[in-house]
mmCIF file of C-alpha atoms in Angstrom:
data_model
loop_
_atom_site.group_PDB
_atom_site.id
_atom_site.type_symbol
_atom_site.label_atom_id
_atom_site.label_comp_id
_atom_site.label_asym_id
_atom_site.label_seq_id
_atom_site.Cartn_x
_atom_site.Cartn_y
_atom_site.Cartn_z
ATOM 1 C CA MET A 1140 0.115 -0.043 -0.070
ATOM 2 C CA LEU A 1141 2.730 2.363 0.911
ATOM 3 C CA LYS A 1142 5.589 2.823 -1.420
ATOM 4 C CA GLU A 1143 8.824 4.436 -0.395
ATOM 5 C CA ASN A 1144 9.315 6.709 -3.674
ATOM 6 C CA LEU A 1145 5.541 8.303 -2.578
ATOM 7 C CA GLU A 1146 5.553 11.836 -3.287
ATOM 8 C CA PHE A 1147 4.018 14.112 -0.649
ATOM 9 C CA GLU A 1148 3.068 16.654 -3.313
ATOM 10 C CA SER A 1149 1.087 14.303 -5.374
ATOM 11 C CA LEU A 1150 -1.153 13.583 -2.502
ATOM 12 C CA THR A 1151 -2.292 16.934 -2.044
ATOM 13 C CA TYR A 1152 -5.140 19.248 -3.674
ATOM 14 C CA LYS A 1153 -4.845 22.184 -1.607
ATOM 15 C CA THR A 1154 -1.588 24.160 -0.550
ATOM 16 C CA LEU A 1155 -0.850 24.149 3.363
ATOM 17 C CA GLY A 1156 1.699 26.041 5.450
ATOM 18 C CA ASN A 1157 4.848 23.825 7.180
ATOM 19 C CA THR A 1158 5.495 21.256 3.612
ATOM 20 C CA LYS A 1159 9.033 20.715 5.575
ATOM 21 C CA GLU A 1160 7.574 19.562 8.987
ATOM 22 C CA ARG A 1161 4.349 17.820 7.043
ATOM 23 C CA LYS A 1162 6.695 15.758 4.976
ATOM 24 C CA GLU A 1163 8.817 14.564 8.012
ATOM 25 C CA HIS A 1164 5.900 13.504 9.481
ATOM 26 C CA PHE A 1165 4.946 11.619 6.456
ATOM 27 C CA PHE A 1166 7.969 9.769 5.590
ATOM 28 C CA LYS A 1167 7.778 8.699 9.132
ATOM 29 C CA PHE A 1168 4.882 7.657 8.779
ATOM 30 C CA VAL A 1169 5.594 5.921 5.577
ATOM 31 C CA GLU A 1170 8.516 3.817 7.199
ATOM 32 C CA SER A 1171 6.636 2.092 9.459
ATOM 33 C CA GLY A 1172 3.384 2.195 8.188
ATOM 34 C CA PHE A 1173 0.222 1.363 9.263
ATOM 35 C CA PRO A 1174 0.752 -0.619 13.373
ATOM 36 C CA SER A 1175 0.051 -4.758 13.149
ATOM 37 C CA LYS A 1176 0.190 -7.031 15.526
ATOM 38 C CA LYS A 1177 4.187 -7.360 15.503
ATOM 39 C CA LEU A 1178 3.108 -4.720 17.889
ATOM 40 C CA GLU A 1179 2.394 -5.279 21.468
ATOM 41 C CA ASP A 1180 -0.163 -2.375 21.882
ATOM 42 C CA TRP A 1181 -1.678 -3.868 18.937
ATOM 43 C CA LYS A 1182 -1.625 -7.537 19.069
ATOM 44 C CA PHE A 1183 -5.051 -7.906 18.815
ATOM 45 C CA SER A 1184 -5.971 -5.509 16.756
ATOM 46 C CA ASP A 1185 -3.881 -5.987 13.537
ATOM 47 C CA LEU A 1186 -4.845 -2.239 12.152
ATOM 48 C CA LYS A 1187 -2.629 -2.891 8.911
ATOM 49 C CA SER A 1188 -4.381 -6.422 7.765
ATOM 50 C CA ILE A 1189 -7.875 -4.721 8.687
ATOM 51 C CA ILE A 1190 -7.085 -1.802 6.592
ATOM 52 C CA ASN A 1191 -5.898 -4.509 3.631
ATOM 53 C CA LYS A 1192 -8.881 -6.197 4.027
ATOM 54 C CA ASN A 1193 -11.758 -3.405 3.950
ATOM 55 C CA ILE A 1194 -10.125 -0.922 1.674
ATOM 56 C CA LYS A 1195 -9.866 -1.478 -1.599
ATOM 57 C CA GLU A 1196 -7.463 1.509 -2.154
ATOM 58 C CA LEU A 1197 -6.829 4.311 0.798
ATOM 59 C CA LYS A 1198 -6.401 7.626 -1.049
ATOM 60 C CA PHE A 1199 -4.326 9.855 1.300
ATOM 61 C CA GLY A 1200 -4.710 13.736 1.193
ATOM 62 C CA PHE A 1201 -6.168 16.473 3.228
ATOM 63 C CA ASN A 1202 -9.477 16.899 4.511
ATOM 64 C CA THR A 1203 -12.233 19.158 3.050
ATOM 65 C CA ILE A 1204 -15.392 20.755 3.860
ATOM 66 C CA GLU A 1205 -16.386 20.922 -0.233
ATOM 67 C CA SER A 1206 -19.647 19.229 -0.014
ATOM 68 C CA LYS A 1207 -23.482 19.083 -0.567
ATOM 69 C CA SER A 1208 -24.885 15.967 0.641
ATOM 70 C CA TYR A 1209 -24.701 16.467 4.238
ATOM 71 C CA ASN A 1210 -27.593 16.940 6.607
ATOM 72 C CA LEU A 1211 -27.124 18.434 9.776
ATOM 73 C CA LYS A 1212 -29.925 16.793 12.883
ATOM 74 C CA PHE A 1213 -28.591 18.119 15.641
ATOM 75 C CA LEU A 1214 -29.979 16.487 18.968
ATOM 76 C CA LYS A 1215 -33.533 17.845 20.613
ATOM 77 C CA ASN A 1216 -33.048 16.077 23.785
ATOM 78 C CA PHE A 1217 -31.447 18.424 25.777
ATOM 79 C CA GLU A 1218 -30.066 21.961 25.520
ATOM 80 C CA HIS A 1219 -26.702 22.609 24.511
ATOM 81 C CA SER A 1220 -24.057 24.381 22.519
ATOM 82 C CA LYS A 1221 -22.716 22.902 19.395
ATOM 83 C CA ILE A 1222 -19.417 22.530 17.211
ATOM 84 C CA VAL A 1223 -19.473 20.875 13.807
ATOM 85 C CA ILE A 1224 -16.522 19.183 12.477
ATOM 86 C CA LEU A 1225 -17.235 18.338 8.635
ATOM 87 C CA ASN A 1226 -15.030 16.027 7.488
ATOM 88 C CA GLY A 1227 -12.444 16.463 9.720
ATOM 89 C CA GLU A 1228 -12.455 20.354 8.982
ATOM 90 C CA PHE A 1229 -14.164 23.025 11.436
ATOM 91 C CA LEU A 1230 -17.168 24.068 10.200
ATOM 92 C CA SER A 1231 -18.860 26.037 12.636
ATOM 93 C CA ALA A 1232 -19.929 26.706 16.463
ATOM 94 C CA ASP A 1233 -23.092 28.081 18.406
ATOM 95 C CA ILE A 1234 -22.344 28.786 21.819
ATOM 96 C CA LEU A 1235 -25.343 29.185 24.046
ATOM 97 C CA ASP A 1236 -25.846 32.867 25.760
ATOM 98 C CA VAL A 1237 -25.805 31.319 29.483
ATOM 99 C CA ASP A 1238 -22.268 30.366 28.201
ATOM 100 C CA LYS A 1239 -20.863 32.564 25.528
ATOM 101 C CA ASN A 1240 -18.016 34.029 27.623
ATOM 102 C CA LYS A 1241 -16.839 31.243 29.256
ATOM 103 C CA ILE A 1242 -15.439 29.352 26.265
ATOM 104 C CA GLU A 1243 -12.789 30.305 23.353
ATOM 105 C CA ILE A 1244 -12.695 28.968 20.416
ATOM 106 C CA LYS A 1245 -9.888 28.904 17.772
ATOM 107 C CA ASN A 1246 -9.070 27.252 14.470
ATOM 108 C CA GLU A 1247 -5.621 27.383 13.953
ATOM 109 C CA ASN A 1248 -2.356 26.381 12.425
ATOM 110 C CA LEU A 1249 -0.587 23.434 13.850
ATOM 111 C CA ILE A 1250 2.318 23.197 16.161
ATOM 112 C CA PHE A 1251 4.966 20.305 14.930
ATOM 113 C CA SER A 1252 6.789 20.019 18.179
ATOM 114 C CA GLU A 1253 5.152 16.092 18.814
ATOM 115 C CA SER A 1254 7.386 13.129 18.926
ATOM 116 C CA LEU A 1255 7.402 10.994 15.578
ATOM 117 C CA ASN A 1256 7.535 8.169 17.478
ATOM 118 C CA GLU A 1257 3.884 6.991 16.830
ATOM 119 C CA PRO A 1258 2.813 5.913 13.019
ATOM 120 C CA LEU A 1259 -0.994 7.617 13.343
ATOM 121 C CA ASN A 1260 0.172 10.585 14.989
ATOM 122 C CA ASN A 1261 2.552 10.966 12.409
ATOM 123 C CA LEU A 1262 -0.253 10.623 9.700
ATOM 124 C CA ASN A 1263 -2.439 12.704 11.525
ATOM 125 C CA MET A 1264 0.333 15.463 11.599
ATOM 126 C CA ALA A 1265 0.947 15.098 8.004
ATOM 127 C CA PHE A 1266 -2.623 15.453 6.899
ATOM 128 C CA ALA A 1267 -4.234 17.423 9.742
ATOM 129 C CA SER A 1268 -4.944 21.068 7.720
ATOM 130 C CA LYS A 1269 -5.967 22.823 11.291
ATOM 131 C CA LEU A 1270 -5.982 22.561 14.962
ATOM 132 C CA ILE A 1271 -9.441 22.908 16.473
ATOM 133 C CA LYS A 1272 -8.718 24.868 19.943
ATOM 134 C CA LEU A 1273 -10.963 25.091 22.624
ATOM 135 C CA ASN A 1274 -10.680 26.752 25.811
ATOM 136 C CA VAL A 1275 -12.609 27.114 29.143
ATOM 137 C CA LEU A 1276 -11.966 30.022 31.104
ATOM 138 C CA GLU A 1277 -10.553 30.333 34.434
ATOM 139 C CA ASP A 1278 -13.172 30.864 37.059
ATOM 140 C CA LYS A 1279 -15.883 29.941 34.372
ATOM 141 C CA ILE A 1280 -18.674 26.951 34.863
ATOM 142 C CA VAL A 1281 -20.072 25.792 31.547
ATOM 143 C CA GLU A 1282 -23.883 25.481 32.508
ATOM 144 C CA LYS A 1283 -25.010 23.018 29.464
ATOM 145 C CA PRO A 1284 -23.161 20.552 27.868
ATOM 146 C CA LEU A 1285 -21.368 21.244 24.350
ATOM 147 C CA VAL A 1286 -21.843 18.653 21.366
ATOM 148 C CA ILE A 1287 -19.193 18.332 19.009
ATOM 149 C CA TYR A 1288 -20.556 17.045 15.990
ATOM 150 C CA HIS A 1289 -17.845 14.457 14.005
ATOM 151 C CA ILE A 1290 -19.508 14.311 10.347
ATOM 152 C CA CYS A 1291 -18.113 12.501 7.594
ATOM 153 C CA ASP A 1292 -20.099 12.603 4.804
ATOM 154 C CA LEU A 1293 -20.506 10.950 0.794
ATOM 155 C CA ASP A 1294 -18.674 14.521 -1.072
ATOM 156 C CA ASN A 1295 -15.356 13.963 0.566
ATOM 157 C CA LYS A 1296 -12.762 13.919 -1.689
ATOM 158 C CA THR A 1297 -10.582 11.522 0.458
ATOM 159 C CA ASN A 1298 -11.545 8.787 2.391
ATOM 160 C CA LEU A 1299 -8.584 9.474 4.664
ATOM 161 C CA ILE A 1300 -9.726 11.853 7.658
ATOM 162 C CA ASN A 1301 -7.291 13.365 9.964
ATOM 163 C CA THR A 1302 -8.470 15.803 12.981
ATOM 164 C CA ARG A 1303 -6.696 17.460 15.731
ATOM 165 C CA PHE A 1304 -8.009 18.562 18.752
ATOM 166 C CA GLU A 1305 -7.176 20.941 21.874
ATOM 167 C CA LEU A 1306 -9.075 21.040 25.003
ATOM 168 C CA THR A 1307 -7.891 22.946 27.939
ATOM 169 C CA LEU A 1308 -9.680 23.822 31.333
ATOM 170 C CA HIS A 1309 -8.019 26.556 33.030
ATOM 171 C CA ARG A 1310 -8.328 26.791 37.101
ATOM 172 C CA ASN A 1311 -11.303 26.406 38.528
ATOM 173 C CA SER A 1312 -13.251 25.779 35.627
ATOM 174 C CA SER A 1313 -15.687 23.127 34.539
ATOM 175 C CA LEU A 1314 -17.123 21.594 31.378
ATOM 176 C CA SER A 1315 -19.476 18.380 29.865
ATOM 177 C CA THR A 1316 -18.618 17.501 26.262
ATOM 178 C CA LEU A 1317 -19.995 14.995 23.736
ATOM 179 C CA ASN A 1318 -18.546 14.002 20.908
ATOM 180 C CA LEU A 1319 -20.882 12.239 18.393
ATOM 181 C CA PHE A 1320 -19.968 10.767 15.689
ATOM 182 C CA GLU A 1321 -21.859 10.293 12.445
ATOM 183 C CA ASP A 1322 -20.037 8.748 9.395
ATOM 184 C CA LYS A 1323 -22.152 8.433 6.398
ATOM 185 C CA SER A 1324 -18.979 7.814 4.227
ATOM 186 C CA VAL A 1325 -18.154 4.326 3.345
ATOM 187 C CA SER A 1326 -14.742 2.553 3.512
ATOM 188 C CA GLY A 1327 -13.158 5.181 4.872
ATOM 189 C CA PHE A 1328 -10.454 5.877 7.531
ATOM 190 C CA ASN A 1329 -10.686 8.722 10.427
ATOM 191 C CA ASN A 1330 -7.883 9.345 12.767
ATOM 192 C CA HIS A 1331 -8.585 11.433 15.595
ATOM 193 C CA ASN A 1332 -6.265 13.210 18.130
ATOM 194 C CA PHE A 1333 -7.198 14.702 21.486
ATOM 195 C CA ASN A 1334 -5.146 16.722 23.634
ATOM 196 C CA ILE A 1335 -6.583 17.498 27.012
ATOM 197 C CA VAL A 1336 -5.183 19.852 29.725
ATOM 198 C CA ILE A 1337 -7.030 20.023 33.213
ATOM 199 C CA ASN A 1338 -5.958 22.562 35.485
ATOM 200 C CA LYS A 1339 -6.527 22.874 39.029
ATOM 201 C CA ASN A 1340 -9.810 22.857 40.823
ATOM 202 C CA SER A 1341 -11.694 21.577 37.792
ATOM 203 C CA ASN A 1342 -13.624 19.303 36.029
ATOM 204 C CA LEU A 1343 -14.124 17.683 32.769
ATOM 205 C CA LYS A 1344 -17.149 15.125 31.812
ATOM 206 C CA ASN A 1345 -15.968 13.600 28.539
ATOM 207 C CA TYR A 1346 -18.085 11.818 26.502
ATOM 208 C CA ILE A 1347 -17.353 9.662 23.404
ATOM 209 C CA PHE A 1348 -20.711 7.796 21.352
ATOM 210 C CA ASP A 1349 -20.289 5.845 18.030
ATOM 211 C CA LEU A 1350 -24.150 4.847 17.840
ATOM 212 C CA ASN A 1351 -24.709 4.523 13.882
ATOM 213 C CA LYS A 1352 -23.924 1.629 11.789
ATOM 214 C CA ASN A 1353 -21.387 2.049 9.016
ATOM 215 C CA GLN A 1354 -18.779 0.128 7.826
ATOM 216 C CA ASN A 1355 -15.860 2.429 8.064
ATOM 217 C CA LEU A 1356 -12.113 2.527 10.299
ATOM 218 C CA LYS A 1357 -11.476 4.494 13.224
ATOM 219 C CA TYR A 1358 -9.166 4.886 15.256
ATOM 220 C CA SER A 1359 -9.264 7.770 18.000
ATOM 221 C CA PHE A 1360 -6.159 8.714 20.247
ATOM 222 C CA THR A 1361 -6.834 11.217 23.423
ATOM 223 C CA ASN A 1362 -4.182 12.369 25.822
ATOM 224 C CA ILE A 1363 -5.289 14.235 29.335
ATOM 225 C CA ASP A 1364 -2.979 15.925 31.573
ATOM 226 C CA ILE A 1365 -4.998 16.041 35.253
ATOM 227 C CA TYR A 1366 -3.362 18.951 37.935
ATOM 228 C CA GLU A 1367 -4.250 18.902 41.486
ATOM 229 C CA ASN A 1368 -7.844 18.795 43.013
ATOM 230 C CA SER A 1369 -9.023 18.380 39.088
ATOM 231 C CA ASN A 1370 -11.072 15.066 37.994
ATOM 232 C CA SER A 1371 -11.419 13.893 34.388
ATOM 233 C CA GLU A 1372 -14.571 11.770 33.868
ATOM 234 C CA ASN A 1373 -14.643 9.641 30.541
ATOM 235 C CA PHE A 1374 -17.383 7.180 28.508
ATOM 236 C CA ILE A 1375 -17.231 5.549 25.718
ATOM 237 C CA TYR A 1376 -19.967 4.430 24.041
ATOM 238 C CA SER A 1377 -18.548 1.970 20.621
ATOM 239 C CA SER A 1378 -21.070 0.675 18.572
ATOM 240 C CA GLY A 1379 -21.309 1.892 15.297
ATOM 241 C CA SER A 1380 -18.177 1.584 12.944
ATOM 242 C CA LYS A 1381 -16.518 -1.469 11.191
ATOM 243 C CA PHE A 1382 -13.612 -1.272 13.282
ATOM 244 C CA SER A 1383 -12.602 1.174 16.058
ATOM 245 C CA LYS A 1384 -9.758 1.583 18.713
ATOM 246 C CA TYR A 1385 -10.663 4.181 21.428
ATOM 247 C CA GLU A 1386 -7.250 4.858 23.704
ATOM 248 C CA ILE A 1387 -7.019 6.949 26.302
ATOM 249 C CA ASN A 1388 -3.720 8.018 28.096
ATOM 250 C CA SER A 1389 -4.575 9.733 31.423
ATOM 251 C CA ASN A 1390 -1.934 11.382 33.612
ATOM 252 C CA LEU A 1391 -2.233 12.069 37.122
ATOM 253 C CA LYS A 1392 0.156 14.801 37.334
ATOM 254 C CA GLU A 1393 -0.441 16.424 40.777
ATOM 255 C CA LYS A 1394 -1.964 14.976 44.201
ATOM 256 C CA TYR A 1395 -5.940 14.731 44.395
ATOM 257 C CA SER A 1396 -6.359 14.517 40.976
ATOM 258 C CA SER A 1397 -8.671 11.642 39.547
ATOM 259 C CA ALA A 1398 -9.503 9.877 36.330
ATOM 260 C CA PHE A 1399 -12.569 7.741 35.764
ATOM 261 C CA ILE A 1400 -12.916 5.858 32.554
ATOM 262 C CA ASN A 1401 -15.930 3.665 31.394
ATOM 263 C CA GLY A 1402 -17.432 2.098 28.616
ATOM 264 C CA ILE A 1403 -19.107 -0.311 26.574
ATOM 265 C CA ILE A 1404 -18.888 -2.209 23.242
ATOM 266 C CA ASN A 1405 -21.863 -3.677 21.422
ATOM 267 C CA LEU A 1406 -21.384 -5.517 18.867
ATOM 268 C CA ASP A 1407 -22.856 -7.741 16.169
ATOM 269 C CA GLU A 1408 -22.257 -8.908 12.449
ATOM 270 C CA ASN A 1409 -18.247 -9.324 12.310
ATOM 271 C CA ASN A 1410 -17.167 -6.101 13.682
ATOM 272 C CA HIS A 1411 -14.307 -5.575 15.984
ATOM 273 C CA HIS A 1412 -14.044 -2.866 18.738
ATOM 274 C CA GLU A 1413 -11.511 -2.555 21.058
ATOM 275 C CA ILE A 1414 -10.649 0.256 23.977
ATOM 276 C CA LYS A 1415 -7.007 0.742 25.079
ATOM 277 C CA THR A 1416 -6.554 2.685 28.545
ATOM 278 C CA ASN A 1417 -3.378 3.751 30.562
ATOM 279 C CA ILE A 1418 -3.815 5.844 33.947
ATOM 280 C CA ASN A 1419 -0.650 6.597 35.212
ATOM 281 C CA HIS A 1420 -0.326 8.010 38.336
ATOM 282 C CA LEU A 1421 2.469 10.253 39.076
ATOM 283 C CA ALA A 1422 1.914 11.984 42.133
ATOM 284 C CA GLU A 1423 0.182 11.202 45.969
ATOM 285 C CA ASN A 1424 -2.995 10.846 46.858
ATOM 286 C CA THR A 1425 -4.610 9.822 43.451
ATOM 287 C CA LYS A 1426 -7.629 8.310 42.424
ATOM 288 C CA SER A 1427 -8.772 6.145 39.257
ATOM 289 C CA TYR A 1428 -11.898 3.911 38.447
ATOM 290 C CA GLN A 1429 -12.188 2.025 35.351
ATOM 291 C CA LEU A 1430 -15.332 -0.506 34.542
ATOM 292 C CA ILE A 1431 -15.707 -1.683 30.658
ATOM 293 C CA LYS A 1432 -18.929 -4.111 29.676
ATOM 294 C CA SER A 1433 -18.936 -5.930 26.204
ATOM 295 C CA VAL A 1434 -21.519 -7.421 24.771
ATOM 296 C CA LEU A 1435 -20.798 -9.224 21.617
ATOM 297 C CA ASN A 1436 -22.476 -11.133 19.097
ATOM 298 C CA ASP A 1437 -22.753 -13.280 15.639
ATOM 299 C CA LYS A 1438 -19.119 -12.830 15.148
ATOM 300 C CA SER A 1439 -17.486 -9.715 16.099
ATOM 301 C CA THR A 1440 -14.677 -9.262 18.608
ATOM 302 C CA GLY A 1441 -14.310 -7.288 21.583
ATOM 303 C CA VAL A 1442 -10.787 -6.200 23.262
ATOM 304 C CA TYR A 1443 -9.993 -4.469 26.344
ATOM 305 C CA GLN A 1444 -6.202 -3.456 26.910
ATOM 306 C CA GLY A 1445 -6.350 -1.494 30.447
ATOM 307 C CA LYS A 1446 -2.997 -0.443 32.684
ATOM 308 C CA ILE A 1447 -2.527 1.319 35.780
ATOM 309 C CA PHE A 1448 1.043 2.331 36.192
ATOM 310 C CA VAL A 1449 2.117 3.687 39.804
ATOM 311 C CA ASN A 1450 5.488 5.555 40.019
ATOM 312 C CA ASP A 1451 7.630 5.784 43.154
ATOM 313 C CA GLN A 1452 6.289 9.291 44.046
ATOM 314 C CA ALA A 1453 2.566 8.332 43.928
ATOM 315 C CA GLN A 1454 1.899 7.022 47.677
ATOM 316 C CA LYS A 1455 -1.507 6.475 48.735
ATOM 317 C CA THR A 1456 -2.830 5.589 45.198
ATOM 318 C CA ASP A 1457 -6.358 4.303 45.160
ATOM 319 C CA GLY A 1458 -7.152 2.654 41.544
ATOM 320 C CA TYR A 1459 -9.153 -0.057 40.416
ATOM 321 C CA GLN A 1460 -9.804 -1.993 37.131
ATOM 322 C CA LEU A 1461 -12.592 -4.198 35.518
ATOM 323 C CA SER A 1462 -13.569 -5.557 32.337
ATOM 324 C CA LYS A 1463 -16.596 -8.111 31.738
ATOM 325 C CA ALA A 1464 -17.412 -9.319 28.694
ATOM 326 C CA LEU A 1465 -20.650 -11.081 27.781
ATOM 327 C CA LEU A 1466 -20.568 -13.643 24.679
ATOM 328 C CA LEU A 1467 -24.053 -14.021 22.613
ATOM 329 C CA ASN A 1468 -22.762 -16.842 20.801
ATOM 330 C CA GLU A 1469 -19.866 -19.447 20.343
ATOM 331 C CA ASN A 1470 -18.304 -17.174 17.188
ATOM 332 C CA THR A 1471 -18.057 -14.185 19.117
ATOM 333 C CA GLU A 1472 -14.254 -13.204 20.606
ATOM 334 C CA PHE A 1473 -13.334 -11.683 23.067
ATOM 335 C CA ASN A 1474 -9.437 -10.682 24.301
ATOM 336 C CA GLY A 1475 -8.532 -8.813 27.804
ATOM 337 C CA LYS A 1476 -4.862 -7.743 28.877
ATOM 338 C CA PRO A 1477 -5.158 -5.905 32.537
ATOM 339 C CA GLU A 1478 -1.964 -4.425 33.447
ATOM 340 C CA LEU A 1479 -0.449 -3.029 37.235
ATOM 341 C CA GLU A 1480 2.897 -2.003 37.071
ATOM 342 C CA ILE A 1481 3.818 -0.181 40.681
ATOM 343 C CA TYR A 1482 6.413 1.321 42.487
ATOM 344 C CA ALA A 1483 4.788 2.735 45.366
ATOM 345 C CA ASP A 1484 4.183 0.522 48.638
ATOM 346 C CA ASP A 1485 1.484 2.431 50.072
ATOM 347 C CA VAL A 1486 -1.075 1.807 47.682
ATOM 348 C CA LYS A 1487 -4.634 0.307 46.682
ATOM 349 C CA CYS A 1488 -4.582 -1.198 43.205
ATOM 350 C CA SER A 1489 -7.079 -4.045 41.707
ATOM 351 C CA HIS A 1490 -7.927 -5.243 38.251
ATOM 352 C CA GLY A 1491 -9.745 -8.321 37.086
ATOM 353 C CA SER A 1492 -11.359 -9.547 33.657
ATOM 354 C CA THR A 1493 -14.277 -11.930 33.257
ATOM 355 C CA SER A 1494 -16.220 -13.401 29.912
ATOM 356 C CA GLY A 1495 -18.930 -15.880 30.204
ATOM 357 C CA ASN A 1496 -22.825 -16.372 28.595
ATOM 358 C CA LEU A 1497 -25.954 -15.468 29.633
ATOM 359 C CA ASP A 1498 -26.827 -17.816 32.609
ATOM 360 C CA GLU A 1499 -29.805 -20.064 31.255
ATOM 361 C CA ASN A 1500 -31.035 -20.269 34.827
ATOM 362 C CA SER A 1501 -32.165 -16.420 34.956
ATOM 363 C CA ILE A 1502 -33.547 -16.883 31.586
ATOM 364 C CA PHE A 1503 -35.509 -19.292 32.790
ATOM 365 C CA TYR A 1504 -36.404 -17.927 35.867
ATOM 366 C CA LEU A 1505 -37.782 -14.430 34.133
ATOM 367 C CA MET A 1506 -39.951 -16.646 31.417
ATOM 368 C CA SER A 1507 -41.413 -18.512 34.306
ATOM 369 C CA ARG A 1508 -42.747 -14.761 35.371
ATOM 370 C CA GLY A 1509 -44.370 -14.143 32.126
ATOM 371 C CA LEU A 1510 -41.541 -13.206 29.382
ATOM 372 C CA ASN A 1511 -40.756 -14.763 26.556
ATOM 373 C CA TYR A 1512 -37.249 -15.769 25.386
ATOM 374 C CA ASP A 1513 -35.909 -13.049 23.772
ATOM 375 C CA GLN A 1514 -37.638 -10.421 26.473
ATOM 376 C CA ALA A 1515 -35.524 -12.068 29.171
ATOM 377 C CA LYS A 1516 -32.495 -12.214 26.963
ATOM 378 C CA LYS A 1517 -32.849 -8.784 26.399
ATOM 379 C CA LEU A 1518 -33.593 -7.636 30.027
ATOM 380 C CA LEU A 1519 -30.489 -9.380 31.452
ATOM 381 C CA ILE A 1520 -28.409 -7.771 28.532
ATOM 382 C CA ASP A 1521 -29.784 -4.064 29.869
ATOM 383 C CA GLY A 1522 -29.204 -4.925 33.313
ATOM 384 C CA PHE A 1523 -25.371 -5.848 32.711
ATOM 385 C CA ILE A 1524 -24.926 -2.609 30.562
ATOM 386 C CA ASN A 1525 -26.790 -0.084 32.696
ATOM 387 C CA ASP A 1526 -24.253 -0.716 35.363
ATOM 388 C CA VAL A 1527 -22.186 1.093 33.547
ATOM 389 C CA ILE A 1528 -24.506 3.662 31.788
ATOM 390 C CA GLU A 1529 -25.387 4.802 35.325
ATOM 391 C CA LYS A 1530 -21.622 6.036 36.071
ATOM 392 C CA ILE A 1531 -22.458 8.768 33.435
ATOM 393 C CA THR A 1532 -22.862 11.808 36.331
ATOM 394 C CA ASN A 1533 -24.039 13.866 33.596
ATOM 395 C CA ILE A 1534 -28.229 13.018 33.526
ATOM 396 C CA GLU A 1535 -29.229 14.651 30.529
ATOM 397 C CA ILE A 1536 -26.789 12.634 28.407
ATOM 398 C CA GLN A 1537 -27.659 9.656 30.394
ATOM 399 C CA LYS A 1538 -31.172 9.825 29.625
ATOM 400 C CA TYR A 1539 -29.800 10.302 25.748
ATOM 401 C CA LEU A 1540 -27.743 7.309 25.755
ATOM 402 C CA LYS A 1541 -30.416 4.882 27.406
ATOM 403 C CA GLU A 1542 -33.056 6.286 25.061
ATOM 404 C CA ALA A 1543 -30.614 5.941 22.010
ATOM 405 C CA ILE A 1544 -30.101 2.743 22.201
ATOM 406 C CA ASN A 1545 -33.566 1.440 23.021
#
């Protein structure tokens, strides 16, 4: 797929700045190619093979906003501010009056200072045309959720989408965000990169929903730096795409910071989804909690890789991680890899991973109470995943997700 003599200029249809830096990132990507199972972090989700199997020809190029076919349907379930990203490009923003003086939104040129060691990061840096920056100002509590609509449509000139997003919560601030993915394109690869900084005494609730069925492949990497007395709540509902991998790297950099990552993988057909988490406890008195549940049907594959790292300065760490998978037939596959790496001695950390089938005795009991087999099965599955949905602390968004999946 990738040739050594591939010319960077031949891949573009519009001129952007920083060509030298973009070339450097692009050829670093060409050297390594897409990640394969030779890499430990990709041993369960061989992206190189998945792309070769599902995309006949990956067209390298820059995002385009030129489109006539998109039809924006905003959520009416609750009042919210909006950012619309079309085919990886910033299209519009609409901040409610109650929050208008609390948020800054900018669409800026990229800053090429990132490491060149990660192939998908290099690909993103080579072709993401702009950096979308969002700042929550100091001492500002954003009252209404901010929904970020990520839309890919059929008129896009390339089936490679790269977006780069930067979110900063300044001191004593608060924000709830919902990243809503609506892919209408076919056989594309979406590569999203988010960098989040949560400064002292601040709180972020960040939700990612991939609900609508589509034939696209998606990779999302989020890095979160969390400072003193601040909190990061993250939730992933992963269902719609043909393939997806959501990776979250949380750094608890100062005391009394905390990170919560909860998620659901809900699959059928032969879809393949992965959630990978790294929580790094780098200071004393930090806390983390992770709960990931998978419901797998038909020939689907679910993967969860989770690691809790505690350095020698992070005394009095409290870390918890649990993964559970429900396999609805014998053709499904679940791979779990929980890890603990601890260098401090005054800590409380635990992890676990389980997988199994529906309890036939429970189904029989429910059927004896008047339900048919399908009703009993659905009730047990709903109970299994509702345990995670209840972790969403924004009640409006929690209610919306329950309505959407039912």
